[in-house]
Coordinates of C-alpha atoms and ligand atoms in Angstrom, one line a residue:
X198 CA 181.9 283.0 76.9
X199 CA 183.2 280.6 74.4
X200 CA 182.5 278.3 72.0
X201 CA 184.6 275.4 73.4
X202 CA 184.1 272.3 74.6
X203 CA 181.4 271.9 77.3
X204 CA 184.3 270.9 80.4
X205 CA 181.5 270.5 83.1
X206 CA 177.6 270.6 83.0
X207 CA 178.0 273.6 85.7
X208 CA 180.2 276.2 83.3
X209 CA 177.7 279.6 82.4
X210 CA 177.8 278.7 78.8
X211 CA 175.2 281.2 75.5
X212 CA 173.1 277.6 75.4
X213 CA 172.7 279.1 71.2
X214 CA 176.4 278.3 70.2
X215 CA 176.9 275.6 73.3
X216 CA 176.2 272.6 70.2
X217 CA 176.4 272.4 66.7
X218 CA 173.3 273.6 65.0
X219 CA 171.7 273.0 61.5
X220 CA 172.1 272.3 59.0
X221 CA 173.4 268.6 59.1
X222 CA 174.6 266.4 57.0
X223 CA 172.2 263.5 55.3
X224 CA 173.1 260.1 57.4
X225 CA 170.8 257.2 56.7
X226 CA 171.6 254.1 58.9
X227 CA 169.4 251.5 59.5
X228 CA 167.1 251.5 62.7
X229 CA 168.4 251.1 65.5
X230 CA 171.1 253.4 64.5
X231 CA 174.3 253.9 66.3
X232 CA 175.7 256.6 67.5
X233 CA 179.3 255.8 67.0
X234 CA 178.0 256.5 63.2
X235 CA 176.1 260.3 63.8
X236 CA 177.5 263.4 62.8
X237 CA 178.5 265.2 64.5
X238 CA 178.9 263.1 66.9
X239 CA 176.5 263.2 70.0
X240 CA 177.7 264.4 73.1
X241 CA 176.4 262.2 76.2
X242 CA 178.4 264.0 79.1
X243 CA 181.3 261.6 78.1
X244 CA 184.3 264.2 78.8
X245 CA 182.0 266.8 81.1
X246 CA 179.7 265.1 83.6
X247 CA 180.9 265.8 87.0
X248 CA 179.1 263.9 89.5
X249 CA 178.6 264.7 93.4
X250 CA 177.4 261.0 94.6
X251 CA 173.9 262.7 94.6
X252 CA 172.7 258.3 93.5
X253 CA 175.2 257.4 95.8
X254 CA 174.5 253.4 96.7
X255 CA 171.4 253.0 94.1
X256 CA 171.0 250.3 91.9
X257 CA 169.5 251.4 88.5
X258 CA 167.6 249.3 85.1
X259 CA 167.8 251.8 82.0
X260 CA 166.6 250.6 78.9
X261 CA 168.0 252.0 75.6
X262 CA 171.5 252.7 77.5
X263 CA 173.8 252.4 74.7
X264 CA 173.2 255.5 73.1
X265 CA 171.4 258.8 72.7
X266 CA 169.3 260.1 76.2
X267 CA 169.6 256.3 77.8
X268 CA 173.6 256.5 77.3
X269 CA 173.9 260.0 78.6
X270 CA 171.6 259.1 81.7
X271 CA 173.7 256.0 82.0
X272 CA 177.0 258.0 82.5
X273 CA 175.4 260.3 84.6
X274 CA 174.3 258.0 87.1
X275 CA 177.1 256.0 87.4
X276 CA 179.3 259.5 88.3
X277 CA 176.7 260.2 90.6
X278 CA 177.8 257.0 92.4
X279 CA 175.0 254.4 91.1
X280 CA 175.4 250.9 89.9
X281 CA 174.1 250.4 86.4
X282 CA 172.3 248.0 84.6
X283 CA 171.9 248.4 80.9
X284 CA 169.5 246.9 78.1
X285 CA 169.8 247.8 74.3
X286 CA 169.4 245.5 70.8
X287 CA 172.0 243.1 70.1
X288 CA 173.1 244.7 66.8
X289 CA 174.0 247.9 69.3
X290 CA 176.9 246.2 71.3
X291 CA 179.4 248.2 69.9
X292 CA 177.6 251.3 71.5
X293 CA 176.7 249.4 74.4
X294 CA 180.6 248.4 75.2
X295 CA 181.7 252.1 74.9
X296 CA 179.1 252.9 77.9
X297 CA 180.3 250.2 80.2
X298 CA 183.9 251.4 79.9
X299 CA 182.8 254.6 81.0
X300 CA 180.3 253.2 83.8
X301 CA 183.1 251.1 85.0
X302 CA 186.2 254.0 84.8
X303 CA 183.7 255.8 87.5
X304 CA 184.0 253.4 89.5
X305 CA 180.2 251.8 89.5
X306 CA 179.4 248.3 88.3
X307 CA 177.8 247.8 84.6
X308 CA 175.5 244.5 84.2
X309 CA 174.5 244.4 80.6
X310 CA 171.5 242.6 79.3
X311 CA 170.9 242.8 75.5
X312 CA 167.4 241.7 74.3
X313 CA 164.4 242.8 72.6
X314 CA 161.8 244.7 74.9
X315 CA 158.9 243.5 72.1
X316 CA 158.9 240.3 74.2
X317 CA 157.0 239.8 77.4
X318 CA 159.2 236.9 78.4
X319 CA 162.2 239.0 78.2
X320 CA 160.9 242.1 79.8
X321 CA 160.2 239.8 82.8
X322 CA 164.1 238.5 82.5
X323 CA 165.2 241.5 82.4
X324 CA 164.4 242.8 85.2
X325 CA 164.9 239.6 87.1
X326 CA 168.9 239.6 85.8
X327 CA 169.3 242.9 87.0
X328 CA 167.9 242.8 90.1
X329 CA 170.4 239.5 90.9
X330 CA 173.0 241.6 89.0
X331 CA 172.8 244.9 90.9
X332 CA 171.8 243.3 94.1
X333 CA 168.0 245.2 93.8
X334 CA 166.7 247.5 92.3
X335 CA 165.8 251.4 93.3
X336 CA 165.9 253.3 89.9
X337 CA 164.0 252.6 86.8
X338 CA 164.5 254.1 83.5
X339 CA 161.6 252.9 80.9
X340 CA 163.7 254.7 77.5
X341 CA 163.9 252.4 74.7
X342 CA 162.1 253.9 72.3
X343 CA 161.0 253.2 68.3
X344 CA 160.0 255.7 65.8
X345 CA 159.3 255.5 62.6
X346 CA 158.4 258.3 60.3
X347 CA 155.4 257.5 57.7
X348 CA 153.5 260.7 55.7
X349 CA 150.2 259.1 54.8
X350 CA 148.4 256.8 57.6
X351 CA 147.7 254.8 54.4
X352 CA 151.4 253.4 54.6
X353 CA 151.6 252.8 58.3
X354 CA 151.9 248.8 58.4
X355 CA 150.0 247.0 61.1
X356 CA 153.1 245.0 61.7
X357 CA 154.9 248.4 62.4
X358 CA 152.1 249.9 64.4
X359 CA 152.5 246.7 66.7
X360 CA 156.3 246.9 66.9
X361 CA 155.7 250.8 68.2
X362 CA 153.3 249.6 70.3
X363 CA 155.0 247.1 72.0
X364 CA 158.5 249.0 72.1
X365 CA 157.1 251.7 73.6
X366 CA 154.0 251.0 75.8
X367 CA 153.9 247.3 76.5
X368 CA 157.7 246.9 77.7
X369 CA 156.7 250.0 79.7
X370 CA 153.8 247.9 81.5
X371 CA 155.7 244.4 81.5
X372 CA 159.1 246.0 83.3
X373 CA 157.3 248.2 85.5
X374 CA 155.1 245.3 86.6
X375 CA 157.9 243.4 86.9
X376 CA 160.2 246.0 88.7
X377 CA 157.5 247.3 91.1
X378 CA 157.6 244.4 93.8
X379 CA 161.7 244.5 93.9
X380 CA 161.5 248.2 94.7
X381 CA 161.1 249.7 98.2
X382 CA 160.1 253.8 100.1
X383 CA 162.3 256.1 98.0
X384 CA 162.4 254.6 94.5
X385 CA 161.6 255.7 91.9
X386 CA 160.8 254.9 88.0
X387 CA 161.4 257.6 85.3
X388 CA 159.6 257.2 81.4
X389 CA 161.1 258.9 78.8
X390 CA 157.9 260.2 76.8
X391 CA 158.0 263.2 74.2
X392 CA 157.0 266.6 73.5
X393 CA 154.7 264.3 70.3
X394 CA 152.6 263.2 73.8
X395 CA 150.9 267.2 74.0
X396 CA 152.0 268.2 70.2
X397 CA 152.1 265.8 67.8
X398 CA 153.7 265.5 64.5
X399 CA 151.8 264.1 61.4
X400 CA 153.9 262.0 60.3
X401 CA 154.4 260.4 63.6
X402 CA 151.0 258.8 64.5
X403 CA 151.9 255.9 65.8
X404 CA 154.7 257.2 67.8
X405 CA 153.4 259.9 69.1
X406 CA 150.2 258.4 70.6
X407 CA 152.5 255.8 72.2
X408 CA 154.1 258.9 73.6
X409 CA 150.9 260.6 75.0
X410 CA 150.1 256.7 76.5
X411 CA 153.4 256.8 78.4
X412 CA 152.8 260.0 80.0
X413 CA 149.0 258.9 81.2
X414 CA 150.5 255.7 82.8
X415 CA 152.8 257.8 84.7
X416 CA 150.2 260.2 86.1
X417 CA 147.8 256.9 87.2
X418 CA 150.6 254.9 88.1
X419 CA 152.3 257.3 90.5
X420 CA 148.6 257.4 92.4
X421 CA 148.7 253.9 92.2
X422 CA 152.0 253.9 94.2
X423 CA 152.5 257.1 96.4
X424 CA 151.7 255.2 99.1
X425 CA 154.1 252.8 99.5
X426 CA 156.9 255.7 98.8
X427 CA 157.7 255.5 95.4
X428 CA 157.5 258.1 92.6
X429 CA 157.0 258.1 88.9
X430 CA 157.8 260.7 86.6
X431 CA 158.2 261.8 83.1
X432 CA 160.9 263.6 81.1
X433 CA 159.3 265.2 77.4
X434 CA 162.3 265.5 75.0
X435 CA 162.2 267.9 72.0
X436 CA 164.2 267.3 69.0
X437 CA 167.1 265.3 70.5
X438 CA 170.5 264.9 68.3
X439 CA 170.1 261.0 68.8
X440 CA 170.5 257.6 66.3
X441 CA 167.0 257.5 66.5
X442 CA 166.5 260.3 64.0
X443 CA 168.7 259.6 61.1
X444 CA 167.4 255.9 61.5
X445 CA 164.2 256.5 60.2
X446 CA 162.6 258.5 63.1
X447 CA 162.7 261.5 60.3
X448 CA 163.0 261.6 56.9
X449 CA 166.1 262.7 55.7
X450 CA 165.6 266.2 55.0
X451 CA 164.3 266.5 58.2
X452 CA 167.6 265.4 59.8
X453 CA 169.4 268.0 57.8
X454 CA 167.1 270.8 59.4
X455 CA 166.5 268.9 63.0
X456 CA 166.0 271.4 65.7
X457 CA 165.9 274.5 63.7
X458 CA 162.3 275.3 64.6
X459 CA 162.6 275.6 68.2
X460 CA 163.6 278.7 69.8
X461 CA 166.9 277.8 70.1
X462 CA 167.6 276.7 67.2
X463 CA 169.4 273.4 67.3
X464 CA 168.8 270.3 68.7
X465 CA 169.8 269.1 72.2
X466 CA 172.4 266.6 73.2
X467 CA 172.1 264.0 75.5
X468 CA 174.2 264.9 77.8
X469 CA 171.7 268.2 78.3
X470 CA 168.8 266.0 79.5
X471 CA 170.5 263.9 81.7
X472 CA 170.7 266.2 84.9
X473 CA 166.9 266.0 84.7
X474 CA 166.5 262.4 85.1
X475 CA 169.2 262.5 87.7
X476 CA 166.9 264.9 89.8
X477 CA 163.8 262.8 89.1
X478 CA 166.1 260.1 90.4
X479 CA 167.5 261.3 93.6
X480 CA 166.2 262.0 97.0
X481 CA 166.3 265.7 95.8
X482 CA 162.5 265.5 93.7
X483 CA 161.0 263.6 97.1
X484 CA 157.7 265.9 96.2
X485 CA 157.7 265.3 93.2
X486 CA 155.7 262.9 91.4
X487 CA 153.0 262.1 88.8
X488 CA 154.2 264.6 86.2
X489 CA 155.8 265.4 83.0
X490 CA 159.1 267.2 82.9
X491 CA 160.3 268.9 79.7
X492 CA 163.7 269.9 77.8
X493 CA 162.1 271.0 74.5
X494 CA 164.5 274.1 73.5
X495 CA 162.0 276.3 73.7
X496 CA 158.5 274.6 72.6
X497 CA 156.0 274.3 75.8
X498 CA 155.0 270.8 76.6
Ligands
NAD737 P1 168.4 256.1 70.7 O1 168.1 255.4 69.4 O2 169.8 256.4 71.0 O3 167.8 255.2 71.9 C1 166.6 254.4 71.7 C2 167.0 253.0 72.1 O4 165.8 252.2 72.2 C3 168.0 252.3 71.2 O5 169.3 252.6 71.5 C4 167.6 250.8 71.5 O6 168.5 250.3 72.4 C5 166.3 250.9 72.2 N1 165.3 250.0 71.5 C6 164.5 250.2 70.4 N2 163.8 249.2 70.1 C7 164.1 248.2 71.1 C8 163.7 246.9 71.3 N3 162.7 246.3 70.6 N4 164.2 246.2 72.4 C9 165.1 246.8 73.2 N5 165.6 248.1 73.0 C10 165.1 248.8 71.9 O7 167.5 257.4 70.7 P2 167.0 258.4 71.8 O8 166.5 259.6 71.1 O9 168.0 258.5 72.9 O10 165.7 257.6 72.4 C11 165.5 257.4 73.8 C12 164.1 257.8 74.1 O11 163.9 259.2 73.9 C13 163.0 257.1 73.3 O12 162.0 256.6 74.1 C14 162.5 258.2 72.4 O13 161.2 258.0 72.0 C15 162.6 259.4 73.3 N6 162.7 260.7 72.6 C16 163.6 261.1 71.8 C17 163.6 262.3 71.2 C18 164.7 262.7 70.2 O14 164.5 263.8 69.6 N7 165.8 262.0 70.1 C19 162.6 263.2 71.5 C20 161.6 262.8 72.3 C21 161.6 261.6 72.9
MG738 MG1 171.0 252.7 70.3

């Protein structure tokens, strides 16, 4: 075995020395981060995602696509043969652009819609946009995701209480809502919660109780909807080597240490989740639905 490159996601690889582990260097950026600006640099599958049209055809809304789990997802559905519609912030283009080359050099058609998710109006646009984009819609991908790290509840503004709130569980509701009467037997929607829904940190409060919302909405939910054929699932992230981090999800020192408590060690890379949401995607998971899946390195959900 070897401490090379990653070539494919299929290669029998030791998963400890697979990706850089702590400590890291202090990065503060402003949120919402980029990753063109972590090091090291994140991989999202960008030279080693092979796809096998396993989403050949479907038509798929991620939010958060520029970077981090939403880009790696993003790459990995378009190889798998799926047209891709992205949201992200504005002030992320520069990520955003790099993912559309890389949708578009596998062949699959990239619609991009920058906005802000904190606004009902939007969400509802959104969805709309790409649905005429894509031509309909069969995947969604609720990712987006804001998190802010704050020691003593004390400090916790109500102003960024409401922007984790509405990042992270309203723009759920509003794009599902939306989504739900464009989508048909065999679709399926896919929230990106967090291992902070069952084990939360305490100096995420907000966050993580937006975290433990997002995986009760997909347990209801997926009732709500089994019988017209769709399925709703949940993937649980650990510690995730992602702009979201050094942008104020952790405090610096954190960053410097990020992933060294879980079993393995080190954090995980984008590109390591992705295959999950691809299954959760595909026809593959057809009996499976309502649940929570995890990639924690080590730390049960
Ligand atoms: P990331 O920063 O790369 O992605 C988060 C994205 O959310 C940003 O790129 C941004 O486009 C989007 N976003 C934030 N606020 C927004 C707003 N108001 N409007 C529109 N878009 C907005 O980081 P990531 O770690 O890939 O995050 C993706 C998801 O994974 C998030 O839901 C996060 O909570 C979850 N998660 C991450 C980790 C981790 O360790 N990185 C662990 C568990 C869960
Ligand atoms: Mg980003």
């Amino acid at each position: 075995m070897t401490n090379d490159p990653v070539t494919n996601q299929y290669e029998m690889r030791d998963p400890l020395s697979q990706y850089p582990r702590p400590p890291f260097p202090k990065q503060p950026q402003p949120a919402p981060g980029l990753a063109s600006r972590m090091d090291p640099k994140p991989d999202h599958g960008e030279d080693s995602y092979v796809g096998f049209g396993r989403l050949k055809g479907r038509r798929a809304l991620i939010t958060g696509a520029d970077s981090g789990i939403g880009r790696a997802v993003a790459i990995a559905f378009a190889r798998e043969g799926a047209d891709v519609a992205l949201n992200y912030l504005a002030v992320e283009e520069s990520d955003a652009e790099e993912v559309v080359r890389l949708i578009e050099a596998a062949g699959q058609k990239a619609v991009v819609i920058p906005g802000d998710l904190k606004n009902e109006a939007f969400c509802q646009e959104l969805v709309e946009r790409a649905v005429d984009g894509l031509g309909g819609l069969d995947i969604l991908v609720n990712n987006a995701g804001k998190q802010t790290a704050v020691d003593d509840i004390a400090d916790i503004t109500t102003e960024q209480f409401d922007d984790t709130m509405k990042t992270n569980i309203y723009a759920m509701f509003w794009i599902t809502k939306a989504a739900l009467p464009h989508m048909q037997a065999g679709s399926t929607i896919i929230n990106t919660t967090s291992i902070q829904a069952s084990q939360p940190s305490q100096n995420l409060l907000d966050y993580a109780m937006t975290k433990a919302a997002m995986a009760n909405f997909t347990g209801g939910l997926a009732k709500q909807v089994a019988a017209k054929g769709i399925r709703v699932n949940a993937v649980a992230p650990g510690p995730y080597w992602t702009a979201l981090q050094p942008s104020g999800g952790q405090p610096q020192e954190s960053v410097m240490k990020f992933g060294e408590k879980v079993p393995l060690g080190r954090p995980g890379q984008p590109a390591e989740i992705a295959p999950l949401y691809v299954l959760l995607a595909s026809q593959e998971s057809s009996y499976m639905t309502g649940n929570v899946y995890a990639s924690t390195g080590g730390t049960l959900y």
